[in-house]
Coordinates of C-alpha atoms in Angstrom, one line a residue:
X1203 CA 25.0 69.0 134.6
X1204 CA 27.8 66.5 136.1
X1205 CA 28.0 66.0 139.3
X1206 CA 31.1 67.0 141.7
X1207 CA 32.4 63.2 141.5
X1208 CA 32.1 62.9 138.0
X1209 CA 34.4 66.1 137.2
X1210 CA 36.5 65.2 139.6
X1211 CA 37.1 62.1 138.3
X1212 CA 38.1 63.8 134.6
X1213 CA 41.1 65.2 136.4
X1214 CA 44.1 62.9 136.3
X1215 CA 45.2 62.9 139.5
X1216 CA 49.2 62.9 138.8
X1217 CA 50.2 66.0 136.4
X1218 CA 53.0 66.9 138.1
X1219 CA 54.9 66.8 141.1
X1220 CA 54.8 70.7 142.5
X1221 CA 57.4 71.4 145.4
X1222 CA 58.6 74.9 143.7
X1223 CA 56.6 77.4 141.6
X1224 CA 57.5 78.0 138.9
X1225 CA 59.2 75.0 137.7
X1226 CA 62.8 75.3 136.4
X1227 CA 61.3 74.4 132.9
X1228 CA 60.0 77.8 133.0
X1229 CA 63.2 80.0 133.1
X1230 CA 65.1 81.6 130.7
X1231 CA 68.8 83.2 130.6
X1232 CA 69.1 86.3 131.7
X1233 CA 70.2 89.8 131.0
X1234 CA 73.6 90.3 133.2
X1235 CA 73.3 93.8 133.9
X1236 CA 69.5 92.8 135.0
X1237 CA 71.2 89.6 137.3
X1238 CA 74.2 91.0 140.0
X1239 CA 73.8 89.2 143.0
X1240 CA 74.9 92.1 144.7
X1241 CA 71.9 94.1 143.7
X1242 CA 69.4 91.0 143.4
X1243 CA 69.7 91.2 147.8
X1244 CA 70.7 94.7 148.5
X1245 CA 67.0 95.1 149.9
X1246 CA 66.1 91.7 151.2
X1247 CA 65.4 90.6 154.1
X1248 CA 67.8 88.2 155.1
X1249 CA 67.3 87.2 158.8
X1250 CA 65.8 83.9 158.4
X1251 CA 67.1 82.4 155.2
X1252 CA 67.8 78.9 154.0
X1253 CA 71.0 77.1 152.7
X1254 CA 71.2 74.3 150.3
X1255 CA 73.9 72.7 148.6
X1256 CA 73.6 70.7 145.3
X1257 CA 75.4 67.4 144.9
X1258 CA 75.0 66.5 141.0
X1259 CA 76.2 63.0 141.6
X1260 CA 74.9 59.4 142.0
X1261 CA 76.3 56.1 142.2
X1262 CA 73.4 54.5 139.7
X1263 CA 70.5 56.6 138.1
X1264 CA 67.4 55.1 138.7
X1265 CA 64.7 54.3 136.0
X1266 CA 62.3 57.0 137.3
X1267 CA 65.4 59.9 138.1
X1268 CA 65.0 63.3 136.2
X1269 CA 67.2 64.6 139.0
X1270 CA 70.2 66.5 137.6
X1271 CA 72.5 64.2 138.7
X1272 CA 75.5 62.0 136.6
X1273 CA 76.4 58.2 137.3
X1274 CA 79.9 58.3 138.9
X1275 CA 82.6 61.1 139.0
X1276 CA 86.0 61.0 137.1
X1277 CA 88.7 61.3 139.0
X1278 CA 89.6 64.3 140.2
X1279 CA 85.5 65.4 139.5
X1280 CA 84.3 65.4 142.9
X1281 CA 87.4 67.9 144.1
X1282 CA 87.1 70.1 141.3
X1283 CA 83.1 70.4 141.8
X1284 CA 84.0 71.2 145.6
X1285 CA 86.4 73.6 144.5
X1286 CA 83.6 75.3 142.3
X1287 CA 81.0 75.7 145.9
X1288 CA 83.9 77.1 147.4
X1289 CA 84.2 80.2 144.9
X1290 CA 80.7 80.1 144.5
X1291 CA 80.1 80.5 148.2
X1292 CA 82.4 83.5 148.2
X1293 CA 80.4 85.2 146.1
X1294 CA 77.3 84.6 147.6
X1295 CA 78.4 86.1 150.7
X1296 CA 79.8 89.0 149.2
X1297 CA 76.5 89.7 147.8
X1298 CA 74.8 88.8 150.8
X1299 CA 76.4 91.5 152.7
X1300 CA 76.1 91.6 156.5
X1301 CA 73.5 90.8 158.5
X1302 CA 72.5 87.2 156.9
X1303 CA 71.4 84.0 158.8
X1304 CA 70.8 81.0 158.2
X1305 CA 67.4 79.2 159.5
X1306 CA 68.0 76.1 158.2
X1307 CA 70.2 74.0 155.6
X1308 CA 70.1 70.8 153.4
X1309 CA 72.1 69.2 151.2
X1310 CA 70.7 67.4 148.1
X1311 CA 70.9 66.4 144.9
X1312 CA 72.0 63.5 143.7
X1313 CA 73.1 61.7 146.5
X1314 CA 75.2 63.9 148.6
X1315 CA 76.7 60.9 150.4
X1316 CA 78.5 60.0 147.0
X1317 CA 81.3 62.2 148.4
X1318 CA 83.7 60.4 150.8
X1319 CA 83.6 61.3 154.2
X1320 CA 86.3 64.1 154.4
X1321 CA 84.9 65.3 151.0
X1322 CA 81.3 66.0 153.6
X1323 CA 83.8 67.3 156.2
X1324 CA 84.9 69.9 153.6
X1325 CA 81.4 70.8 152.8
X1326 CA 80.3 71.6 155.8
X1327 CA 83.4 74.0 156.1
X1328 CA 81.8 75.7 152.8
X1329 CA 78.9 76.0 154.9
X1330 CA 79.9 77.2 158.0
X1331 CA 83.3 79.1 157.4
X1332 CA 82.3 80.0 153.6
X1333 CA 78.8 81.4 154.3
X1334 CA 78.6 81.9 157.8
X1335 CA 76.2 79.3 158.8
X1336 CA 76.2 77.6 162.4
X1337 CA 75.1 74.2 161.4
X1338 CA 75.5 73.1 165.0
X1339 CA 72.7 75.3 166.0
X1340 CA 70.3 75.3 162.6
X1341 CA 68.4 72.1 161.3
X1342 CA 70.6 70.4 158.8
X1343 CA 68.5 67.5 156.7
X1344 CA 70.7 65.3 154.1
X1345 CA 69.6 63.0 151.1
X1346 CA 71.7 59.9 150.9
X1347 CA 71.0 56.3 149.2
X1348 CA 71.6 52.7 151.1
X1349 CA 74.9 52.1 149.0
X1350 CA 76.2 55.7 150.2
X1351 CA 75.0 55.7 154.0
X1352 CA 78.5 54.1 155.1
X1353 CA 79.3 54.5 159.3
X1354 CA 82.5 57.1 158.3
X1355 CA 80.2 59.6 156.0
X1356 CA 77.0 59.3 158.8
X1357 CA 79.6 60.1 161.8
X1358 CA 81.2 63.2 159.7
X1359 CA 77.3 64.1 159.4
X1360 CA 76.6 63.8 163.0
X1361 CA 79.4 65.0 164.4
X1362 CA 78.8 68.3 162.0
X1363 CA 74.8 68.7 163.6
X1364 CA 72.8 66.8 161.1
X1365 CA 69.2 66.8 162.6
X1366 CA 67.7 64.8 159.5
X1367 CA 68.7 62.2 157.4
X1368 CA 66.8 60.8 154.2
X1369 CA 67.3 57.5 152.9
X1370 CA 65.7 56.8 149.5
X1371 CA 64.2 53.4 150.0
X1372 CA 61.4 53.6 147.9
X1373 CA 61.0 49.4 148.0
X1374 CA 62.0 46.9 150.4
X1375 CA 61.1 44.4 148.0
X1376 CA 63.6 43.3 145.5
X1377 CA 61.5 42.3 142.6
X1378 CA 60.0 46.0 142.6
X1379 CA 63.3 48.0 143.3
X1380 CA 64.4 46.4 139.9
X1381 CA 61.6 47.0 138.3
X1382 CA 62.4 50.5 139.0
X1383 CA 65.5 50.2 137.9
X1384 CA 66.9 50.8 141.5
X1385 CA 69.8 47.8 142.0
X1386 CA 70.0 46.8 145.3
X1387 CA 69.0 44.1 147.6
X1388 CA 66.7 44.6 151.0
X1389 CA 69.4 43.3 153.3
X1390 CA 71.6 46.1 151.9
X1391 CA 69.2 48.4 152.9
X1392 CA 68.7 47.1 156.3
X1393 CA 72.2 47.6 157.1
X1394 CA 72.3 50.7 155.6
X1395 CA 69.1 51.9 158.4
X1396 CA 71.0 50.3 161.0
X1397 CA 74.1 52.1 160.2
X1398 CA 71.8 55.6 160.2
X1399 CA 70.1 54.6 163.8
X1400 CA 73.7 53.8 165.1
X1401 CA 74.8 56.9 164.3
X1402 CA 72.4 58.8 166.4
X1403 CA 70.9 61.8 163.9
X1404 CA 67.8 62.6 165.4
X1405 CA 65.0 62.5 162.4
X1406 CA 65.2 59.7 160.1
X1407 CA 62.9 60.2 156.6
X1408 CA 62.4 57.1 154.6
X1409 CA 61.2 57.4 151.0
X1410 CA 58.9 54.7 149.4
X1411 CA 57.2 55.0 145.8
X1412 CA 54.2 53.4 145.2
X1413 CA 52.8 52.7 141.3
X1414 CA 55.6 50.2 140.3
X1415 CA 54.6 48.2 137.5
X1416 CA 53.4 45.0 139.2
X1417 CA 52.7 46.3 142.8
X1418 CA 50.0 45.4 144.8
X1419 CA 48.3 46.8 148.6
X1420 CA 50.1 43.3 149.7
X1421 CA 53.3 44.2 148.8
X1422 CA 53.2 47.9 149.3
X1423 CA 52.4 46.9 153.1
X1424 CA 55.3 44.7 152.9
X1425 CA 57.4 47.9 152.3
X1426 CA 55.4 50.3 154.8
X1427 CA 55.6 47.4 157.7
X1428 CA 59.3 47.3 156.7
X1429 CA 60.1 50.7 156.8
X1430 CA 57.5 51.1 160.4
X1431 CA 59.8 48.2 161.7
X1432 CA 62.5 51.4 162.3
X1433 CA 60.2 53.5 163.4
X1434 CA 61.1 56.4 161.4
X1435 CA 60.2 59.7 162.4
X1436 CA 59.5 60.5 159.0
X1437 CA 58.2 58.7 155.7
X1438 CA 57.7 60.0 152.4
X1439 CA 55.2 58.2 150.2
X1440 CA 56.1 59.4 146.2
X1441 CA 53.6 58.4 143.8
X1442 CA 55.8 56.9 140.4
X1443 CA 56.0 59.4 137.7
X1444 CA 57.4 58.1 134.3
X1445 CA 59.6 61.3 132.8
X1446 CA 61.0 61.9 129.8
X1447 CA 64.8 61.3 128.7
X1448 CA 64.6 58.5 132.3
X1449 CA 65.0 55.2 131.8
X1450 CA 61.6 54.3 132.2
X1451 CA 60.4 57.2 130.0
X1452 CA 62.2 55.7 126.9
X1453 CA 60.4 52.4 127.4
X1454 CA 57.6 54.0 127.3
X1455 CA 58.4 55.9 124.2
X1456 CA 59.3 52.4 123.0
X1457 CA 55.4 51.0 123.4
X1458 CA 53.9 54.4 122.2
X1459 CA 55.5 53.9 119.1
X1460 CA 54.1 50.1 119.2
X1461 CA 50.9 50.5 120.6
X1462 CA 49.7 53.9 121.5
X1463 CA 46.3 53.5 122.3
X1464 CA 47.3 50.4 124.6
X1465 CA 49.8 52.7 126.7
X1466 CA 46.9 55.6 127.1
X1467 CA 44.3 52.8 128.4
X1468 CA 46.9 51.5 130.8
X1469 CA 47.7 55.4 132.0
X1470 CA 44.1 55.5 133.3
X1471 CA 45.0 51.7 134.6
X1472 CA 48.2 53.6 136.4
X1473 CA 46.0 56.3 137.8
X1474 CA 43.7 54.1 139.8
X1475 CA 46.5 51.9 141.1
X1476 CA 48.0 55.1 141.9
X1477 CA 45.1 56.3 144.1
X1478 CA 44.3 53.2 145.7
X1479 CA 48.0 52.8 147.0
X1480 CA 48.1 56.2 147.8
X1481 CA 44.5 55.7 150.0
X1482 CA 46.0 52.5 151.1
X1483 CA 49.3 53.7 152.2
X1484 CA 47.6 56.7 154.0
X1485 CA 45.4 55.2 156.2
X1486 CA 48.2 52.2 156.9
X1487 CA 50.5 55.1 158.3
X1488 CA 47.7 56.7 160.4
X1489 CA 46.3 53.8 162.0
X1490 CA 50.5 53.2 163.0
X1491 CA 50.4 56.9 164.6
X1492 CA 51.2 58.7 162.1
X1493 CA 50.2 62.7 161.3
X1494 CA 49.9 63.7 157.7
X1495 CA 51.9 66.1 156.6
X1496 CA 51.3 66.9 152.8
X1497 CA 50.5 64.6 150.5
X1498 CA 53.6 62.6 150.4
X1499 CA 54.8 63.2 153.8
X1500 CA 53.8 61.8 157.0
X1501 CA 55.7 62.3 160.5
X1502 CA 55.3 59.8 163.6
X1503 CA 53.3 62.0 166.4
X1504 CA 55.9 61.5 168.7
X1505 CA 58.8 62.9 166.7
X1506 CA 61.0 65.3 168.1
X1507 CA 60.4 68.8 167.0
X1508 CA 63.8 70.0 165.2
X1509 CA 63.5 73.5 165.2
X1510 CA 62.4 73.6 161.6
X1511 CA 59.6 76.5 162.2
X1512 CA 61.5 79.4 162.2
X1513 CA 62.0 79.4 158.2
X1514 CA 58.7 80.2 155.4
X1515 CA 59.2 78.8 152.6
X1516 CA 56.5 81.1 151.1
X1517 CA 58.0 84.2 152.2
X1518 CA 61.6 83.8 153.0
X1519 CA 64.7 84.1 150.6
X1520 CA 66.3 80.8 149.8
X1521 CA 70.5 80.6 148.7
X1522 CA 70.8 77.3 146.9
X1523 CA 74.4 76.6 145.4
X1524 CA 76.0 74.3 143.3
X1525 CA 75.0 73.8 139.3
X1526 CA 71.0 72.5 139.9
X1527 CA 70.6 74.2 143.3
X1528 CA 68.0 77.2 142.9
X1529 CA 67.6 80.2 145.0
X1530 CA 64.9 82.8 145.5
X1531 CA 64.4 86.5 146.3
X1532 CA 61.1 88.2 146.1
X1533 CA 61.7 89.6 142.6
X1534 CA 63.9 86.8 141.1
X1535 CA 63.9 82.8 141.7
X1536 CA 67.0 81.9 139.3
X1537 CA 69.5 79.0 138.8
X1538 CA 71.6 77.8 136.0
X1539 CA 71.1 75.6 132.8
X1540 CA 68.7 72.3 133.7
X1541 CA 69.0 69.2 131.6
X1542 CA 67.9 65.4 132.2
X1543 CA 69.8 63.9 129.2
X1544 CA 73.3 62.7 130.8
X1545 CA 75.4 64.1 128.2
X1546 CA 73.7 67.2 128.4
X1547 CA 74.3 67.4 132.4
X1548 CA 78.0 66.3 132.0
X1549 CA 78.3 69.3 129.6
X1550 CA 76.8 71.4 132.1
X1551 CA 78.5 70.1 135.4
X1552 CA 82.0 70.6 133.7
X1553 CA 80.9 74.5 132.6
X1554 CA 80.6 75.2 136.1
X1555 CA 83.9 73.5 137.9
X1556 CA 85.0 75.6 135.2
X1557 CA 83.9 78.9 136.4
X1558 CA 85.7 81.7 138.1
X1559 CA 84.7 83.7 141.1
X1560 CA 83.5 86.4 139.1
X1561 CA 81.2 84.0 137.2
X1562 CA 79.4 83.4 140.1
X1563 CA 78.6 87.3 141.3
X1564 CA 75.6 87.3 138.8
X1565 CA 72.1 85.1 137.9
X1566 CA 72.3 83.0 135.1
X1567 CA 68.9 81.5 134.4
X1568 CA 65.5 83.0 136.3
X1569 CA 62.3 83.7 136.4
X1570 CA 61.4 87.3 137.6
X1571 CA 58.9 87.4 139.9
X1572 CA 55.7 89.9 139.9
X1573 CA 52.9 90.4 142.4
X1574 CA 50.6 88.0 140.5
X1575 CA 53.1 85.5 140.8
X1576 CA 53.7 85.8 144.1
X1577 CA 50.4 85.3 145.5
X1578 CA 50.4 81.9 143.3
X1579 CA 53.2 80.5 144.5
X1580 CA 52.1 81.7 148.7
X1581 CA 48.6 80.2 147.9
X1582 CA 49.9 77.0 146.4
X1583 CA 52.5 76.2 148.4
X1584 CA 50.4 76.8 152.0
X1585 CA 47.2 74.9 150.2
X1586 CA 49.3 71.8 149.1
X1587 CA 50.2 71.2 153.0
X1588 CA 47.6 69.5 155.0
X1589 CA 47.4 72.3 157.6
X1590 CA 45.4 74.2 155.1
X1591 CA 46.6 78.3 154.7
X1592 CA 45.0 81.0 157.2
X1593 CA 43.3 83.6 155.4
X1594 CA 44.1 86.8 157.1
X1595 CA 48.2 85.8 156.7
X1596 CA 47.8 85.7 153.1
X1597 CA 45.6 89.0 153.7
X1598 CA 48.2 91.1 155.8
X1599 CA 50.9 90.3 152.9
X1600 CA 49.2 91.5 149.6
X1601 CA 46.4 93.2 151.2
X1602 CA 43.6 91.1 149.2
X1603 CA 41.4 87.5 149.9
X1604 CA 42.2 84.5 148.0
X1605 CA 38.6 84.6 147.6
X1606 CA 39.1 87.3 145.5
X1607 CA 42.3 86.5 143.7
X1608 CA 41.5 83.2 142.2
X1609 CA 38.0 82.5 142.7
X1610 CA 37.8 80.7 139.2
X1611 CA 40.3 77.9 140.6
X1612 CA 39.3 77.8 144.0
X1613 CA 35.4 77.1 142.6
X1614 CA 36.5 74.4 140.7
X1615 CA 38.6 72.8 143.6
X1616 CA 35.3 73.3 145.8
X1617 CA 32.7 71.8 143.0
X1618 CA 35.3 68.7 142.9
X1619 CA 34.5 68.2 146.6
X1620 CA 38.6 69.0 147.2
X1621 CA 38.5 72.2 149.9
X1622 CA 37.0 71.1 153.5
X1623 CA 34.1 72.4 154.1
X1624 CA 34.3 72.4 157.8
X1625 CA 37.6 74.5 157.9
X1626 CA 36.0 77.7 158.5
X1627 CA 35.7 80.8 156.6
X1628 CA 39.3 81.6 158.3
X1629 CA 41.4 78.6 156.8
X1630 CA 41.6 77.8 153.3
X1631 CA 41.9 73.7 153.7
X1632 CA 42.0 70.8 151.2
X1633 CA 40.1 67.7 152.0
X1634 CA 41.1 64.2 152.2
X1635 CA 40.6 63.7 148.8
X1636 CA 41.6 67.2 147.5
X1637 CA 45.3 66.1 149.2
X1638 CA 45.2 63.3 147.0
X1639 CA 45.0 65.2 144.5
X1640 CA 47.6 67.5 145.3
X1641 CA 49.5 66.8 142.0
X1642 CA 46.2 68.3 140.2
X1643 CA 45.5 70.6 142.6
X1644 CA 49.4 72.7 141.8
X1645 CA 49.3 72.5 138.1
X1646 CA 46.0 74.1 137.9
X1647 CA 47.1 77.4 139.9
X1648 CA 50.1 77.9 137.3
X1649 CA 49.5 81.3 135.9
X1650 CA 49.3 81.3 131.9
X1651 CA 52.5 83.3 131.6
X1652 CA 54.4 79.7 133.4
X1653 CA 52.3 77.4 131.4
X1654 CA 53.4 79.1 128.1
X1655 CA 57.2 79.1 129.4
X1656 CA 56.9 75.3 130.0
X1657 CA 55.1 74.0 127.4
X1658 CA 57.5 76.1 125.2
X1659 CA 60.5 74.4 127.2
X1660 CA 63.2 72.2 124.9
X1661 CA 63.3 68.8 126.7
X1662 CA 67.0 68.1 127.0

């Protein structure tokens, strides 16, 4: 019989990133009669929803991006995607009917400073005038890169109540940011944090990524002191994930086809380096007074508190617009078309600038939820947060234990030393280690109905 350590370590510990269930690789086009919007919220509850806006565009696509998201914009593009959120957003509220709020909103993408400055101006009009949200009075979190973060766009987003702004870092040392295929020089990103501290928006996240081919504890500290120098309220640590159809994936398809079994020995290499960043990065950010979050995020203990709680993401409905944005009601989580492959996302950006307003009053691509599913996606996504996930809420909603619902997975998690023992019987908890293995932990409470959807999924 092995012993808890030893399956444990059989488990690679990054399978896949998990921040929505199911993954857009699992849905499918839709039936339109089955897909009005109109009818897809008649019954929903819609008092404490959240807003997000999809930006597909970036100013370089770096080596490690599966984001849909294109390098540059035509002239003309930008506008006539703008244009497209704007009849979109129409819709939405028609089908949203009366009687919706707004509990929080983001903007991502892409890089959703790649727009000028009145361009942001204009979207938050789409948001507040086109969909009735009060951005002044609702967190409001933006991505934006170093190159992007210029003092006109940050005071359009301050002056318009952004609470949060995210800066995609991920190195602060040159030689590594190439390597990832991520142009740009440290000083540029000094001034860039500079620019975000002068402009007064309350919560600053800064993203690292740890795994990059040559990196070591020294110079990962280099990045994390960096970073600590601005004392961010928030920092992401991303382990690197090699995709396919990204730059760095089609290097590695490069070596498979010259050396296989080398590029499978150095995977369990990558692993270990992996975790030992991970572990050292950790600790680094708690000894500095940091709280951890999830597994990739850590907030400084003295942060100021946003407003953020009101919204679930487990329970409560989600409008996401734009062509990658996704949204979610309790029977259907849909979106439109996904690609990674560039010409493939052109294709798909231009099909919806080109839409109508009636094009946009039904669900184009989805997954339809059932109660199974449900209870996957509320267990996963309250496990995968440090915090752990109370028992009797999960309880009070479908009326059963997790105990009970997946006692297969939850065994294994516990035989692999990954739950906390000294939660309770009241809190479902991982460990330490279990939240280092978040990445294994998600993929392994996919139902087989996903699973089948995704491995059967057309890379493109």
């Amino acid at each position: 019989m092995t012993s808890a350590t030893e399956t444990a370590a059989a488990v690679r510990p990054y399978q896949q990133y998990v921040y929505a269930y199911p993954h857009k690789t699992a849905y499918r086009p839709l039936p339109r009669a089955r897909a009005s919007l109109r009818e897809l919220w008649a019954d929903e509850p819609k008092g404490t929803l959240s807003l997000y806006f999809h930006i597909p565009f970036c100013e370089v696509r770096c080596g490690f991006c599966n984001l849909f998201t294109r390098i540059g914009a035509p002239d003309g593009l930008t506008g006539a995607y703008l244009d497209a959120l704007e009849r979109q957003a129409s819709a939405v509220r028609e089908a949203l009917g009366e009687g919706a709020r707004f509990a929080n909103a983001a903007f991502g993408g892409g890089t959703p400073t790649f727009l000028e400055a009145a361009e942001l101006a204009r979207l938050c009009d789409l948001a507040e005038r086109g969909l009735g949200a009060d951005l002044a009075a609702i967190p409001l979190s933006v991505e934006a890169s170093p190159a992007t973060a210029t003092a006109d766009r940050l005071a359009v987003l301050a002056e318009r109540g952004t609470t949060r702004l995210s800066l995609g870092v991920q190195s602060f040392v040159d030689a590594e940011a190439r390597t990832a295929v991520r142009p740009q020089r440290r000083a540029d990103v000094e001034a860039a944090l500079a620019r975000v501290r002068e402009a007064g928006i309350p919560v600053l996240n800064i993203d690292l990524i740890y795994g990059i081919d040559g990196q070591t504890e020294e110079s990962f500290t280099r990045s994390l002191d960096a970073a600590l120098a601005w004392r961010p309220e928030e920092l992401y640590l991303y382990p690197l994930y090699v995709r396919p159809r990204t730059g760095l994936g089609r290097q590695r398809e490069r070596a498979m086809s010259a050396d296989a079994e080398r590029v499978v020995s150095a995977d369990a290499e990558w692993d270990e380096q992996r975790l030992r960043l991970y572990r050292h990065g950790r600790d680094h950010l708690l000894a500095h007074g940091y709280e951890q979050v999830s597994m990739r995020m850590f907030r400084r203990a003295d942060a100021p508190d946003t407003g953020a709680g009101d919204y679930a993401c487990q329970t409560d409905g989600m409008v996401g617009l734009g062509c990658g944005a996704r949204s979610y009601t309790s029977r259907l989580h849909h979106s439109f078309d996904y690609a990674v492959d560039m010409h493939r996302i052109r294709g798909i950006i231009d099909t919806y600038t080109a839409r109508s307003a009636d094009d946009f009053r039904h669900a184009d691509f989805g997954w339809e939820m059932t109660g199974d599913e449900a209870r996957r996606r509320h267990l996963l996504q309250s496990l995968l947060q440090a915090e752990g996930m109370p028992v009797a809420g999960y309880r009070d909603r479908f009326g059963s234990a997790p105990g009970d619902d997946f006692a297969a997975e939850l065994d294994r998690f516990a035989g692999r030393g990954w739950l906390d023992d000294s939660a309770g019987p009241g809190l479902l908890r991982l460990s330490p280690e279990g939240l280092a293995h978040s990445d294994a932990v998600g993929p392994e409470l996919f139902s087989a109905a996903v699973r089948a959807r995704m491995a059967a999924y057309e890379v493109k």
